[in-house]
């Protein structure tokens, strides 16, 4: 690595961030006026100012809102976490929102500790793969056919139990109803299998109906780790690569006919959801559940990995982002 070139880029980023902080400073003084402008003024200029101030204020808090608990889960400390992450800003007019499932739409129900333990035990059962460690979904490809079959039984067992224990996250139904009311599209992107998405959508509909709400529309499209789609470059049908690779977000945007900069990715994993959004070129929201959601990938090992795990904004609950979304984008 060219250290002098790297240092120059870092200094350039610091100058750019100093300039970008100006809107957030203005927000402290002008936010009440922007609120009035949004709610009372018919002037498109005032409305644009209101949106711009709110979006800048939200997106520039990414490093500050990345809490110490999340940093600890990612193996980082406050002092070594980068303050110059290049999280993509929110769109001024979102076309759609892409939701992770476990820990975002549903309360965390995947037993990741059990999954890691059982898959690593399979690895250790063969001298050729003994001590093989990493993301359990990725390292399976390095196992023998017999080990892969055993690993599949583990995944099936854990995901079956997760479906049995599945509960909808507090506030998610109200949020998706808000999105539906204003024509904002919504999709699901998960590393679970497709049957889990079917169970989740059914549970959401039943919960909404039980609470007297309108019939919920389905998430569209939905992408699971076993989703097959046509490769736009080769024309071949193939399984979409899982997060944190950007392929699924790009696929969803292609289905929606929009650019990744027009959408928001929401999830509870900095390593998967936030990094996937960063690589695709869209903004991200990190839901901090405080639960173990590590599939085995571990903490960021490089500066690049640390930077791509910085969200546009971080919140403690979906209802908190719903409130931020409503105040930022108003009726849209």
CSV table of C-alpha atoms in Angstrom, one decimal:
chain,number,residue,atom,x,y,z
A,1,UNK,CA,0.0,0.0,0.0
A,2,UNK,CA,1.2,3.5,-0.8
A,3,UNK,CA,1.1,5.1,2.7
A,4,UNK,CA,1.6,8.6,1.5
A,5,UNK,CA,-1.2,8.3,-1.0
A,6,UNK,CA,-3.4,6.7,1.6
A,7,UNK,CA,-2.7,9.6,4.1
A,8,UNK,CA,-3.6,12.1,1.4
A,9,UNK,CA,-6.9,10.4,0.8
A,10,UNK,CA,-7.6,10.4,4.5
A,11,UNK,CA,-6.8,14.1,4.8
A,12,UNK,CA,-9.1,14.8,1.8
A,13,UNK,CA,-11.9,12.9,3.5
A,14,UNK,CA,-11.4,14.9,6.7
A,15,UNK,CA,-11.7,18.2,4.8
A,16,UNK,CA,-14.8,16.9,2.9
A,17,UNK,CA,-16.4,15.8,6.2
A,18,UNK,CA,-15.7,19.1,7.8
A,19,UNK,CA,-17.5,20.8,4.9
A,20,UNK,CA,-20.3,18.3,5.0
A,21,UNK,CA,-20.9,19.0,8.7
A,22,UNK,CA,-22.1,22.5,7.9
A,23,UNK,CA,-25.7,21.3,7.1
A,24,UNK,CA,-25.9,19.5,10.4
A,25,UNK,CA,-24.8,22.6,12.3
A,26,UNK,CA,-27.4,24.6,10.4
A,27,UNK,CA,-29.9,22.0,11.3
A,28,UNK,CA,-29.6,22.8,15.0
A,29,UNK,CA,-30.7,26.4,14.3
A,30,UNK,CA,-33.0,25.9,11.3
A,31,UNK,CA,-34.7,22.5,12.0
A,32,UNK,CA,-37.7,24.1,13.6
A,33,UNK,CA,-38.1,26.3,10.5
A,34,UNK,CA,-37.6,23.3,8.2
A,35,UNK,CA,-40.4,21.5,10.1
A,36,UNK,CA,-42.7,24.5,9.6
A,37,UNK,CA,-41.6,24.7,6.0
A,38,UNK,CA,-42.5,21.0,5.5
A,39,UNK,CA,-45.9,21.2,7.2
A,40,UNK,CA,-47.1,24.6,6.2
A,41,UNK,CA,-45.3,26.0,3.1
A,42,UNK,CA,-46.4,25.2,-0.4
A,43,UNK,CA,-43.0,26.4,-1.7
A,44,UNK,CA,-41.0,23.6,-3.3
A,45,UNK,CA,-37.8,25.5,-2.4
A,46,UNK,CA,-38.7,25.4,1.3
A,47,UNK,CA,-39.6,21.7,1.1
A,48,UNK,CA,-36.3,20.9,-0.6
A,49,UNK,CA,-34.4,22.8,2.2
A,50,UNK,CA,-36.4,20.8,4.8
A,51,UNK,CA,-35.6,17.5,3.2
A,52,UNK,CA,-31.9,18.4,2.6
A,53,UNK,CA,-31.4,19.5,6.2
A,54,UNK,CA,-33.0,16.4,7.6
A,55,UNK,CA,-31.2,14.0,5.3
A,56,UNK,CA,-27.8,15.6,6.1
A,57,UNK,CA,-28.5,15.5,9.8
A,58,UNK,CA,-29.4,11.8,9.7
A,59,UNK,CA,-26.7,10.6,7.4
A,60,UNK,CA,-23.9,12.4,9.1
A,61,UNK,CA,-24.6,10.8,12.4
A,62,UNK,CA,-23.5,7.3,11.3
A,63,UNK,CA,-20.2,7.1,13.2
A,64,UNK,CA,-21.6,8.8,16.3
A,65,UNK,CA,-24.6,6.6,16.4
A,66,UNK,CA,-22.6,3.4,16.0
A,67,UNK,CA,-22.9,2.4,19.6
A,68,UNK,CA,-20.2,0.9,21.8
A,69,UNK,CA,-22.2,-2.3,22.2
A,70,UNK,CA,-22.2,-2.9,18.4
A,71,UNK,CA,-18.6,-2.0,18.2
A,72,UNK,CA,-17.8,-4.6,20.9
A,73,UNK,CA,-19.8,-7.2,18.9
A,74,UNK,CA,-17.7,-6.4,15.9
A,75,UNK,CA,-14.5,-6.7,17.9
A,76,UNK,CA,-13.8,-2.9,17.7
A,77,UNK,CA,-13.3,-0.2,20.3
A,78,UNK,CA,-14.4,3.4,20.2
A,79,UNK,CA,-10.8,4.6,19.6
A,80,UNK,CA,-10.0,2.3,16.6
A,81,UNK,CA,-13.4,2.6,14.9
A,82,UNK,CA,-13.0,4.8,11.7
A,83,UNK,CA,-14.7,8.2,11.8
A,84,UNK,CA,-14.2,8.6,8.1
A,85,UNK,CA,-16.4,5.8,6.9
A,86,UNK,CA,-18.0,6.5,3.5
A,87,UNK,CA,-21.6,5.4,4.2
A,88,UNK,CA,-23.9,6.3,1.3
A,89,UNK,CA,-26.4,9.1,2.2
A,90,UNK,CA,-30.2,8.6,2.2
A,91,UNK,CA,-32.0,9.3,-1.1
A,92,UNK,CA,-34.0,12.4,-1.1
A,93,UNK,CA,-37.0,10.5,-2.4
A,94,UNK,CA,-36.8,6.7,-1.7
A,95,UNK,CA,-38.2,4.3,-4.3
A,96,UNK,CA,-38.1,1.4,-1.9
A,97,UNK,CA,-36.7,-0.2,1.3
A,98,UNK,CA,-35.0,-3.6,1.4
A,99,UNK,CA,-35.4,-5.4,4.7
A,100,UNK,CA,-33.3,-8.1,6.2
A,101,UNK,CA,-35.6,-10.7,7.9
A,102,UNK,CA,-34.2,-12.3,11.1
A,103,UNK,CA,-33.6,-9.5,13.7
A,104,UNK,CA,-35.3,-6.9,11.5
A,105,UNK,CA,-38.7,-8.0,10.4
A,106,UNK,CA,-38.8,-10.8,13.0
A,107,UNK,CA,-37.4,-10.9,16.5
A,108,UNK,CA,-34.0,-12.7,16.5
A,109,UNK,CA,-34.8,-16.4,16.3
A,110,UNK,CA,-31.8,-18.0,14.7
A,111,UNK,CA,-29.5,-19.7,17.2
A,112,UNK,CA,-26.2,-18.6,15.7
A,113,UNK,CA,-24.0,-20.0,18.5
A,114,UNK,CA,-25.6,-23.5,18.0
A,115,UNK,CA,-25.2,-23.2,14.3
A,116,UNK,CA,-21.5,-22.3,14.5
A,117,UNK,CA,-20.8,-25.0,17.0
A,118,UNK,CA,-22.4,-27.8,15.0
A,119,UNK,CA,-21.0,-26.7,11.6
A,120,UNK,CA,-17.5,-26.4,13.1
A,121,UNK,CA,-17.8,-29.9,14.6
A,122,UNK,CA,-18.6,-31.2,11.1
A,123,UNK,CA,-15.5,-29.5,9.9
A,124,UNK,CA,-13.4,-31.0,12.6
A,125,UNK,CA,-14.7,-34.5,11.9
A,126,UNK,CA,-12.5,-34.8,8.8
A,127,UNK,CA,-8.7,-34.2,9.0
A,128,UNK,CA,-8.8,-32.4,5.6
A,129,UNK,CA,-11.1,-29.7,7.1
A,130,UNK,CA,-10.1,-29.8,10.7
A,131,UNK,CA,-10.0,-26.3,12.3
A,132,UNK,CA,-11.7,-24.8,9.2
A,133,UNK,CA,-13.4,-21.7,10.5
A,134,UNK,CA,-15.3,-18.7,9.1
A,135,UNK,CA,-18.8,-17.8,7.9
A,136,UNK,CA,-20.6,-21.1,8.1
A,137,UNK,CA,-22.7,-20.5,5.0
A,138,UNK,CA,-19.6,-19.8,3.0
A,139,UNK,CA,-17.2,-22.5,4.2
A,140,UNK,CA,-19.7,-25.3,3.5
A,141,UNK,CA,-18.6,-25.2,-0.2
A,142,UNK,CA,-15.2,-26.5,1.0
A,143,UNK,CA,-16.6,-29.6,2.7
A,144,UNK,CA,-17.0,-33.1,1.2
A,145,UNK,CA,-20.4,-34.2,-0.2
A,146,UNK,CA,-21.0,-36.2,3.0
A,147,UNK,CA,-20.2,-33.2,5.2
A,148,UNK,CA,-22.3,-30.9,3.1
A,149,UNK,CA,-25.3,-33.2,3.5
A,150,UNK,CA,-24.7,-33.3,7.3
A,151,UNK,CA,-24.4,-29.5,7.3
A,152,UNK,CA,-27.7,-29.1,5.4
A,153,UNK,CA,-29.4,-31.2,8.0
A,154,UNK,CA,-28.0,-28.8,10.7
A,155,UNK,CA,-29.3,-25.7,8.8
A,156,UNK,CA,-32.7,-27.3,8.2
A,157,UNK,CA,-33.0,-28.2,11.8
A,158,UNK,CA,-32.1,-24.7,13.1
A,159,UNK,CA,-34.3,-22.9,10.5
A,160,UNK,CA,-37.2,-25.2,11.3
A,161,UNK,CA,-36.9,-24.3,15.0
A,162,UNK,CA,-36.6,-20.6,14.0
A,163,UNK,CA,-39.9,-20.8,12.1
A,164,UNK,CA,-41.6,-22.4,15.1
A,165,UNK,CA,-40.3,-19.7,17.4
A,166,UNK,CA,-40.8,-16.8,14.9
A,167,UNK,CA,-42.3,-13.6,16.3
A,168,UNK,CA,-42.9,-10.3,14.4
A,169,UNK,CA,-40.7,-7.4,15.5
A,170,UNK,CA,-42.5,-4.7,17.4
A,171,UNK,CA,-43.4,-1.7,15.1
A,172,UNK,CA,-42.7,-3.4,11.8
A,173,UNK,CA,-46.3,-3.8,10.7
A,174,UNK,CA,-47.0,-0.1,11.4
A,175,UNK,CA,-43.9,0.8,9.4
A,176,UNK,CA,-44.7,-1.3,6.3
A,177,UNK,CA,-48.3,0.0,6.4
A,178,UNK,CA,-46.9,3.5,6.3
A,179,UNK,CA,-44.7,2.6,3.3
A,180,UNK,CA,-47.7,1.0,1.5
A,181,UNK,CA,-49.9,4.1,2.1
A,182,UNK,CA,-47.3,6.3,0.4
A,183,UNK,CA,-46.4,3.9,-2.5
A,184,UNK,CA,-42.9,3.1,-1.2
A,185,UNK,CA,-41.8,-0.4,-2.4
A,186,UNK,CA,-40.4,-3.0,-0.1
A,187,UNK,CA,-38.4,-6.1,-0.6
A,188,UNK,CA,-36.8,-8.8,1.6
A,189,UNK,CA,-33.2,-9.9,1.4
A,190,UNK,CA,-32.2,-12.7,3.8
A,191,UNK,CA,-29.6,-15.4,4.1
A,192,UNK,CA,-32.4,-17.7,5.3
A,193,UNK,CA,-34.1,-20.1,2.9
A,194,UNK,CA,-37.3,-19.2,1.0
A,195,UNK,CA,-39.6,-21.2,3.2
A,196,UNK,CA,-38.7,-18.9,6.1
A,197,UNK,CA,-39.9,-15.9,4.1
A,198,UNK,CA,-43.2,-17.6,3.3
A,199,UNK,CA,-43.7,-18.3,7.0
A,200,UNK,CA,-42.8,-14.7,7.9
A,201,UNK,CA,-45.2,-13.2,5.4
A,202,UNK,CA,-48.1,-15.4,6.6
A,203,UNK,CA,-47.4,-14.5,10.2
A,204,UNK,CA,-47.3,-10.8,9.4
A,205,UNK,CA,-50.7,-11.0,7.7
A,206,UNK,CA,-52.2,-12.9,10.5
A,207,UNK,CA,-50.8,-10.4,13.1
A,208,UNK,CA,-52.1,-7.4,11.1
A,209,UNK,CA,-55.6,-8.9,10.7
A,210,UNK,CA,-55.8,-9.8,14.4
A,211,UNK,CA,-55.1,-6.2,15.2
A,212,UNK,CA,-57.8,-4.9,12.9
A,213,UNK,CA,-55.4,-3.7,10.2
A,214,UNK,CA,-55.8,-3.8,6.4
A,215,UNK,CA,-54.6,-6.8,4.5
A,216,UNK,CA,-50.9,-6.5,4.1
A,217,UNK,CA,-49.3,-6.7,0.6
A,218,UNK,CA,-46.4,-9.1,0.1
A,219,UNK,CA,-42.8,-8.0,0.0
A,220,UNK,CA,-41.8,-8.0,-3.6
A,221,UNK,CA,-39.3,-9.2,-4.7
A,222,UNK,CA,-38.0,-11.5,-2.0
A,223,UNK,CA,-34.5,-12.9,-2.1
A,224,UNK,CA,-33.3,-15.8,0.0
A,225,UNK,CA,-30.0,-17.7,-0.1
A,226,UNK,CA,-31.6,-20.3,-2.4
A,227,UNK,CA,-33.2,-17.7,-4.8
A,228,UNK,CA,-32.4,-18.3,-8.4
A,229,UNK,CA,-32.5,-15.4,-10.9
A,230,UNK,CA,-31.2,-14.6,-14.3
A,231,UNK,CA,-27.8,-13.1,-14.5
A,232,UNK,CA,-28.2,-9.8,-16.4
A,233,UNK,CA,-24.7,-10.1,-17.9
A,234,UNK,CA,-24.6,-13.7,-18.9
A,235,UNK,CA,-28.3,-14.4,-19.3
A,236,UNK,CA,-27.9,-17.7,-17.3
A,237,UNK,CA,-30.1,-18.7,-14.4
A,238,UNK,CA,-28.1,-19.0,-11.2
A,239,UNK,CA,-28.3,-18.7,-7.4
A,240,UNK,CA,-27.8,-15.1,-6.3
A,241,UNK,CA,-24.8,-14.6,-4.1
A,242,UNK,CA,-25.6,-14.0,-0.5
A,243,UNK,CA,-24.9,-10.9,1.5
A,244,UNK,CA,-22.5,-9.1,1.9
A,245,UNK,CA,-22.1,-9.5,-1.9
A,246,UNK,CA,-24.1,-6.8,-3.6
A,247,UNK,CA,-25.7,-9.0,-6.2
A,248,UNK,CA,-29.1,-9.3,-4.5
A,249,UNK,CA,-29.6,-5.6,-4.0
A,250,UNK,CA,-28.6,-5.0,-7.6
A,251,UNK,CA,-31.2,-7.6,-8.6
A,252,UNK,CA,-33.9,-6.0,-6.6
A,253,UNK,CA,-33.1,-2.6,-8.0
A,254,UNK,CA,-33.2,-4.0,-11.5
A,255,UNK,CA,-36.7,-5.4,-10.7
A,256,UNK,CA,-37.8,-2.0,-9.4
A,257,UNK,CA,-36.2,-0.1,-12.3
A,258,UNK,CA,-34.2,2.1,-10.1
A,259,UNK,CA,-30.6,2.9,-9.0
A,260,UNK,CA,-29.2,1.5,-5.7
A,261,UNK,CA,-28.9,5.1,-4.6
A,262,UNK,CA,-32.7,5.3,-4.6
A,263,UNK,CA,-33.2,2.6,-2.0
A,264,UNK,CA,-32.4,2.0,1.7
A,265,UNK,CA,-31.2,-1.3,3.2
A,266,UNK,CA,-32.3,-2.1,6.8
A,267,UNK,CA,-30.7,-4.9,8.8
A,268,UNK,CA,-29.2,-5.9,12.1
A,269,UNK,CA,-25.8,-7.0,10.8
A,270,UNK,CA,-23.0,-4.6,10.0
A,271,UNK,CA,-21.0,-7.4,8.5
A,272,UNK,CA,-23.8,-8.6,6.1
A,273,UNK,CA,-26.5,-5.9,5.7
A,274,UNK,CA,-24.5,-2.7,6.0
A,275,UNK,CA,-21.5,-4.0,4.0
A,276,UNK,CA,-23.9,-5.3,1.3
A,277,UNK,CA,-25.5,-1.9,1.0
A,278,UNK,CA,-22.1,-0.2,0.9
A,279,UNK,CA,-20.9,-2.5,-1.9
A,280,UNK,CA,-24.1,-2.0,-3.9
A,281,UNK,CA,-24.1,1.8,-3.5
A,282,UNK,CA,-27.1,2.4,-1.3
A,283,UNK,CA,-27.7,3.8,2.1
A,284,UNK,CA,-28.2,1.6,5.2
A,285,UNK,CA,-29.8,1.4,8.6
A,286,UNK,CA,-28.3,-0.7,11.3
A,287,UNK,CA,-30.8,-2.1,13.9
A,288,UNK,CA,-29.0,-2.8,17.1
A,289,UNK,CA,-30.7,-5.8,18.7
A,290,UNK,CA,-27.9,-6.7,21.1
A,291,UNK,CA,-28.3,-10.3,20.0
A,292,UNK,CA,-25.7,-12.7,18.6
A,293,UNK,CA,-26.0,-12.5,14.8
A,294,UNK,CA,-22.6,-13.7,13.8
A,295,UNK,CA,-22.6,-16.5,11.2
A,296,UNK,CA,-18.9,-17.0,11.8
A,297,UNK,CA,-17.4,-14.2,9.7
A,298,UNK,CA,-16.1,-12.5,12.9
A,299,UNK,CA,-14.8,-8.9,13.3
A,300,UNK,CA,-13.6,-6.7,10.5
A,301,UNK,CA,-10.0,-7.7,9.6
A,302,UNK,CA,-9.1,-4.8,7.4
A,303,UNK,CA,-9.6,-1.0,7.2
A,304,UNK,CA,-11.8,-1.5,4.1
A,305,UNK,CA,-14.0,-4.0,6.0
A,306,UNK,CA,-14.3,-1.6,8.9
A,307,UNK,CA,-15.3,1.3,6.7
A,308,UNK,CA,-17.9,-0.6,4.7
A,309,UNK,CA,-19.6,-1.6,8.0
A,310,UNK,CA,-20.4,2.0,8.9
A,311,UNK,CA,-24.2,2.5,8.4
A,312,UNK,CA,-25.8,5.7,7.2
A,313,UNK,CA,-27.7,5.7,10.5
A,314,UNK,CA,-28.0,3.3,13.5
A,315,UNK,CA,-31.0,2.8,15.7
A,316,UNK,CA,-32.1,0.6,18.5
A,317,UNK,CA,-35.5,-0.4,17.1
A,318,UNK,CA,-37.5,-0.4,13.9
A,319,UNK,CA,-40.0,2.0,15.5
A,320,UNK,CA,-37.1,4.5,16.1
A,321,UNK,CA,-36.3,4.4,12.4
A,322,UNK,CA,-40.0,4.7,11.5
A,323,UNK,CA,-40.1,8.0,13.4
A,324,UNK,CA,-36.9,9.2,11.8
A,325,UNK,CA,-38.2,8.2,8.3
A,326,UNK,CA,-41.5,10.0,8.8
A,327,UNK,CA,-39.8,13.2,10.0
A,328,UNK,CA,-37.1,13.0,7.3
A,329,UNK,CA,-39.3,12.2,4.3
A,330,UNK,CA,-42.7,13.5,5.5
A,331,UNK,CA,-45.6,12.2,3.4
A,332,UNK,CA,-43.3,10.2,1.1
